[in-house]
């Protein structure tokens, strides 16, 4: 049921879309700060309205152009994120609508002996179809919760989603292109581009060993449906375990390179300081003395059913639920506390959909006396990495995996 | 004729309580330099980037952002305009 505020907003939208100017009374701040973490910048809360792109449910708008929209918290109570609620992230504002029968992807580069071109039909027909459930998370997810704040798209917790991706293995496609032994990186370009010719086109590369991983796909389906336009129709790269920056949408070229790819988005952007994060994967051909490309996701969790200030009855159990994920080692366990981290209990884990997927967890507590309680959850992966209590600062605001602290009231 | 589908679409959205995602004219705070911001920044991105990134940057950080737009992203902004833009952003959307 639309609330009065929704109606007000919709009415405002109607006036505006027919040529009116910005209304001062436009309803702001409908979306609260994510629970139990440092707050977003005030301006991000003020402009973070719920708005629906064509074919999408209302998502939290971070910017109109290029479109950046995050998934509201409520959708993370399920392990699979619905396509229509899946977050949207673009760097550049020229985004063509691609017709399936007009699309093709070229496979080439100086380290490919037999370049060729693939239509969507050929991509589906000529290679075994592989399915993998994997988290696609923006490198900058939770950037807006950095304290102190850092510039960029001020994401809350919803620049991520988990889907069942279906497509061809990139390694099978590269084999057909006659991948040479000197191949060092595989570069991708998508159909989207910049407004100004001088703006670097968004292109990315991954190390050849990651491209040859059996889980790395050129995907054409998401949760049993064609990819939504805003998530890369008709085909995108899927790099399970690694952050979304490598998951090129609307992919139109795949190039095997014998030298490190020289592009702003690889050389300068998406960099993390050396040695600050407990990560295993490194992008060896792109290291500098100071920094390296972001690679795998850090272990993380999100409590999905507890609101700050919530009342929990004394003497009756209440459940803490959420999801946990990492960069592909798999979740080993989630510890949950209701006393601010003094004592921890091992949560019950939900269905195992594979090591790249969200893993749900739950743990119940029974308050024994009235008063304030602090709910926390801390995931650990199979490599022994766990979430941090203190934010690991880095200039671009990546890898925020600070444990939430949500205050509730036993009454 | 042109108006009808739009009105129908909006009526449907209104009935569903959904706000369609469509860039709106964002009324930036009045002040010297606002015209330069609107003329330059909005060519490549909507102005809600400014609101979303406020109010935590000081003059130096805003200046670095404007420089990044010119040096890294190739924005064709004259030096004098760049200074005016950084001044405006620091004053109106900077650290209070």
PDB file of N, CA, C and O in Angstrom, chain A residues 2 22-23 30 46 49 51 58 63 67 90 94 98 124-125 127 157 189 260 275 298 304 306 312 361 375 379 385 389:
ATOM      1  N   UNK A   2       0.629   2.171  -0.912  1.00  0.00           N
ATOM      2  CA  UNK A   2       1.426   3.397  -0.907  1.00  0.00           C
ATOM      3  C   UNK A   2       1.135   4.241   0.325  1.00  0.00           C
ATOM      4  O   UNK A   2      -0.031   4.424   0.696  1.00  0.00           O
ATOM      5  N   UNK A  22      12.697  21.393  -9.596  1.00  0.00           N
ATOM      6  CA  UNK A  22      12.852  20.694  -8.327  1.00  0.00           C
ATOM      7  C   UNK A  22      11.959  21.314  -7.263  1.00  0.00           C
ATOM      8  O   UNK A  22      11.914  22.532  -7.108  1.00  0.00           O
ATOM      9  N   UNK A  23      11.231  20.487  -6.566  1.00  0.00           N
ATOM     10  CA  UNK A  23      10.357  21.005  -5.521  1.00  0.00           C
ATOM     11  C   UNK A  23      11.057  20.917  -4.176  1.00  0.00           C
ATOM     12  O   UNK A  23      11.579  19.863  -3.817  1.00  0.00           O
ATOM     13  N   UNK A  30      13.883   9.125   2.958  1.00  0.00           N
ATOM     14  CA  UNK A  30      12.961   8.033   3.225  1.00  0.00           C
ATOM     15  C   UNK A  30      13.709   6.767   3.640  1.00  0.00           C
ATOM     16  O   UNK A  30      13.152   5.890   4.256  1.00  0.00           O
ATOM     17  N   UNK A  46      20.015  12.516   2.258  1.00  0.00           N
ATOM     18  CA  UNK A  46      19.027  13.455   1.722  1.00  0.00           C
ATOM     19  C   UNK A  46      18.684  13.155   0.267  1.00  0.00           C
ATOM     20  O   UNK A  46      17.540  13.333  -0.155  1.00  0.00           O
ATOM     21  N   UNK A  49      16.792   8.740  -2.413  1.00  0.00           N
ATOM     22  CA  UNK A  49      15.379   8.357  -2.506  1.00  0.00           C
ATOM     23  C   UNK A  49      15.205   6.977  -3.132  1.00  0.00           C
ATOM     24  O   UNK A  49      16.075   6.500  -3.840  1.00  0.00           O
ATOM     25  N   UNK A  51      13.736   5.007  -5.967  1.00  0.00           N
ATOM     26  CA  UNK A  51      13.253   5.296  -7.320  1.00  0.00           C
ATOM     27  C   UNK A  51      13.434   4.057  -8.191  1.00  0.00           C
ATOM     28  O   UNK A  51      14.380   3.301  -8.014  1.00  0.00           O
ATOM     29  N   UNK A  58      11.717  -0.243  -6.983  1.00  0.00           N
ATOM     30  CA  UNK A  58      12.342   0.953  -6.409  1.00  0.00           C
ATOM     31  C   UNK A  58      13.610   0.581  -5.631  1.00  0.00           C
ATOM     32  O   UNK A  58      13.582  -0.273  -4.748  1.00  0.00           O
ATOM     33  N   UNK A  63      22.893   7.993  -7.645  1.00  0.00           N
ATOM     34  CA  UNK A  63      23.042   9.021  -8.678  1.00  0.00           C
ATOM     35  C   UNK A  63      22.171   8.641  -9.867  1.00  0.00           C
ATOM     36  O   UNK A  63      21.998   7.468 -10.175  1.00  0.00           O
ATOM     37  N   UNK A  67      23.697   5.929 -13.911  1.00  0.00           N
ATOM     38  CA  UNK A  67      22.796   5.382 -12.911  1.00  0.00           C
ATOM     39  C   UNK A  67      23.512   4.519 -11.867  1.00  0.00           C
ATOM     40  O   UNK A  67      24.202   3.564 -12.219  1.00  0.00           O
ATOM     41  N   UNK A  90      27.114   2.034 -12.809  1.00  0.00           N
ATOM     42  CA  UNK A  90      27.801   2.438 -14.037  1.00  0.00           C
ATOM     43  C   UNK A  90      28.793   3.552 -13.734  1.00  0.00           C
ATOM     44  O   UNK A  90      28.545   4.378 -12.852  1.00  0.00           O
ATOM     45  N   UNK A  94      26.954   6.970 -21.155  1.00  0.00           N
ATOM     46  CA  UNK A  94      26.390   6.577 -22.453  1.00  0.00           C
ATOM     47  C   UNK A  94      26.179   5.061 -22.442  1.00  0.00           C
ATOM     48  O   UNK A  94      27.137   4.286 -22.496  1.00  0.00           O
ATOM     49  N   UNK A  98      20.878  -2.722 -26.066  1.00  0.00           N
ATOM     50  CA  UNK A  98      21.406  -3.626 -27.081  1.00  0.00           C
ATOM     51  C   UNK A  98      20.354  -4.663 -27.473  1.00  0.00           C
ATOM     52  O   UNK A  98      19.757  -5.302 -26.611  1.00  0.00           O
ATOM     53  N   UNK A 124      25.570 -19.393 -26.697  1.00  0.00           N
ATOM     54  CA  UNK A 124      24.717 -20.359 -25.987  1.00  0.00           C
ATOM     55  C   UNK A 124      24.859 -21.764 -26.549  1.00  0.00           C
ATOM     56  O   UNK A 124      24.766 -22.743 -25.809  1.00  0.00           O
ATOM     57  N   UNK A 125      25.097 -21.859 -27.864  1.00  0.00           N
ATOM     58  CA  UNK A 125      25.046 -23.155 -28.547  1.00  0.00           C
ATOM     59  C   UNK A 125      26.397 -23.871 -28.562  1.00  0.00           C
ATOM     60  O   UNK A 125      26.475 -25.090 -28.428  1.00  0.00           O
ATOM     61  N   UNK A 127      29.163 -23.723 -26.611  1.00  0.00           N
ATOM     62  CA  UNK A 127      29.952 -24.008 -25.408  1.00  0.00           C
ATOM     63  C   UNK A 127      29.054 -24.607 -24.328  1.00  0.00           C
ATOM     64  O   UNK A 127      27.876 -24.241 -24.248  1.00  0.00           O
ATOM     65  N   UNK A 157      24.915  -0.368   2.390  1.00  0.00           N
ATOM     66  CA  UNK A 157      25.304  -1.787   2.387  1.00  0.00           C
ATOM     67  C   UNK A 157      24.794  -2.559   1.167  1.00  0.00           C
ATOM     68  O   UNK A 157      25.060  -3.746   1.030  1.00  0.00           O
ATOM     69  N   UNK A 189      36.072  -5.157 -22.780  1.00  0.00           N
ATOM     70  CA  UNK A 189      35.412  -3.878 -23.005  1.00  0.00           C
ATOM     71  C   UNK A 189      33.915  -4.126 -23.098  1.00  0.00           C
ATOM     72  O   UNK A 189      33.469  -5.168 -23.577  1.00  0.00           O
ATOM     73  N   UNK A 260      51.056  -6.101 -19.717  1.00  0.00           N
ATOM     74  CA  UNK A 260      50.059  -5.542 -18.786  1.00  0.00           C
ATOM     75  C   UNK A 260      49.178  -4.505 -19.488  1.00  0.00           C
ATOM     76  O   UNK A 260      49.686  -3.671 -20.243  1.00  0.00           O
ATOM     77  N   UNK A 275      49.471  -4.759   1.380  1.00  0.00           N
ATOM     78  CA  UNK A 275      49.689  -5.330   2.713  1.00  0.00           C
ATOM     79  C   UNK A 275      48.693  -4.976   3.794  1.00  0.00           C
ATOM     80  O   UNK A 275      48.858  -5.383   4.941  1.00  0.00           O
ATOM     81  N   UNK A 298      36.686  -9.265   0.695  1.00  0.00           N
ATOM     82  CA  UNK A 298      37.008  -9.639   2.069  1.00  0.00           C
ATOM     83  C   UNK A 298      35.780 -10.304   2.699  1.00  0.00           C
ATOM     84  O   UNK A 298      34.652 -10.100   2.253  1.00  0.00           O
ATOM     85  N   UNK A 304      20.182  -8.888   8.901  1.00  0.00           N
ATOM     86  CA  UNK A 304      19.089  -8.433   8.038  1.00  0.00           C
ATOM     87  C   UNK A 304      17.751  -8.230   8.759  1.00  0.00           C
ATOM     88  O   UNK A 304      16.800  -7.750   8.154  1.00  0.00           O
ATOM     89  N   UNK A 306      17.312  -7.060  12.295  1.00  0.00           N
ATOM     90  CA  UNK A 306      17.305  -6.322  13.561  1.00  0.00           C
ATOM     91  C   UNK A 306      17.420  -4.822  13.284  1.00  0.00           C
ATOM     92  O   UNK A 306      18.320  -4.388  12.565  1.00  0.00           O
ATOM     93  N   UNK A 312      13.004  -6.064  22.403  1.00  0.00           N
ATOM     94  CA  UNK A 312      12.964  -7.528  22.442  1.00  0.00           C
ATOM     95  C   UNK A 312      12.466  -7.944  23.825  1.00  0.00           C
ATOM     96  O   UNK A 312      12.915  -7.414  24.850  1.00  0.00           O
ATOM     97  N   UNK A 361      22.578 -17.169   7.967  1.00  0.00           N
ATOM     98  CA  UNK A 361      22.868 -17.636   9.323  1.00  0.00           C
ATOM     99  C   UNK A 361      21.763 -17.176  10.259  1.00  0.00           C
ATOM    100  O   UNK A 361      21.040 -16.211   9.967  1.00  0.00           O
ATOM    101  N   UNK A 375      23.729  -6.198  19.549  1.00  0.00           N
ATOM    102  CA  UNK A 375      23.785  -7.377  18.678  1.00  0.00           C
ATOM    103  C   UNK A 375      24.907  -7.206  17.651  1.00  0.00           C
ATOM    104  O   UNK A 375      25.043  -6.139  17.042  1.00  0.00           O
ATOM    105  N   UNK A 379      31.660 -12.950  10.697  1.00  0.00           N
ATOM    106  CA  UNK A 379      31.863 -14.137   9.859  1.00  0.00           C
ATOM    107  C   UNK A 379      33.349 -14.453   9.738  1.00  0.00           C
ATOM    108  O   UNK A 379      34.196 -13.558   9.791  1.00  0.00           O
ATOM    109  N   UNK A 385      40.246 -15.993   7.757  1.00  0.00           N
ATOM    110  CA  UNK A 385      40.073 -14.533   7.828  1.00  0.00           C
ATOM    111  C   UNK A 385      38.736 -14.207   8.457  1.00  0.00           C
ATOM    112  O   UNK A 385      37.755 -14.929   8.265  1.00  0.00           O
ATOM    113  N   UNK A 389      36.998  -5.217  13.548  1.00  0.00           N
ATOM    114  CA  UNK A 389      36.240  -4.375  14.477  1.00  0.00           C
ATOM    115  C   UNK A 389      36.474  -2.904  14.154  1.00  0.00           C
ATOM    116  O   UNK A 389      35.612  -2.059  14.388  1.00  0.00           O
TER     117      UNK A 389
END
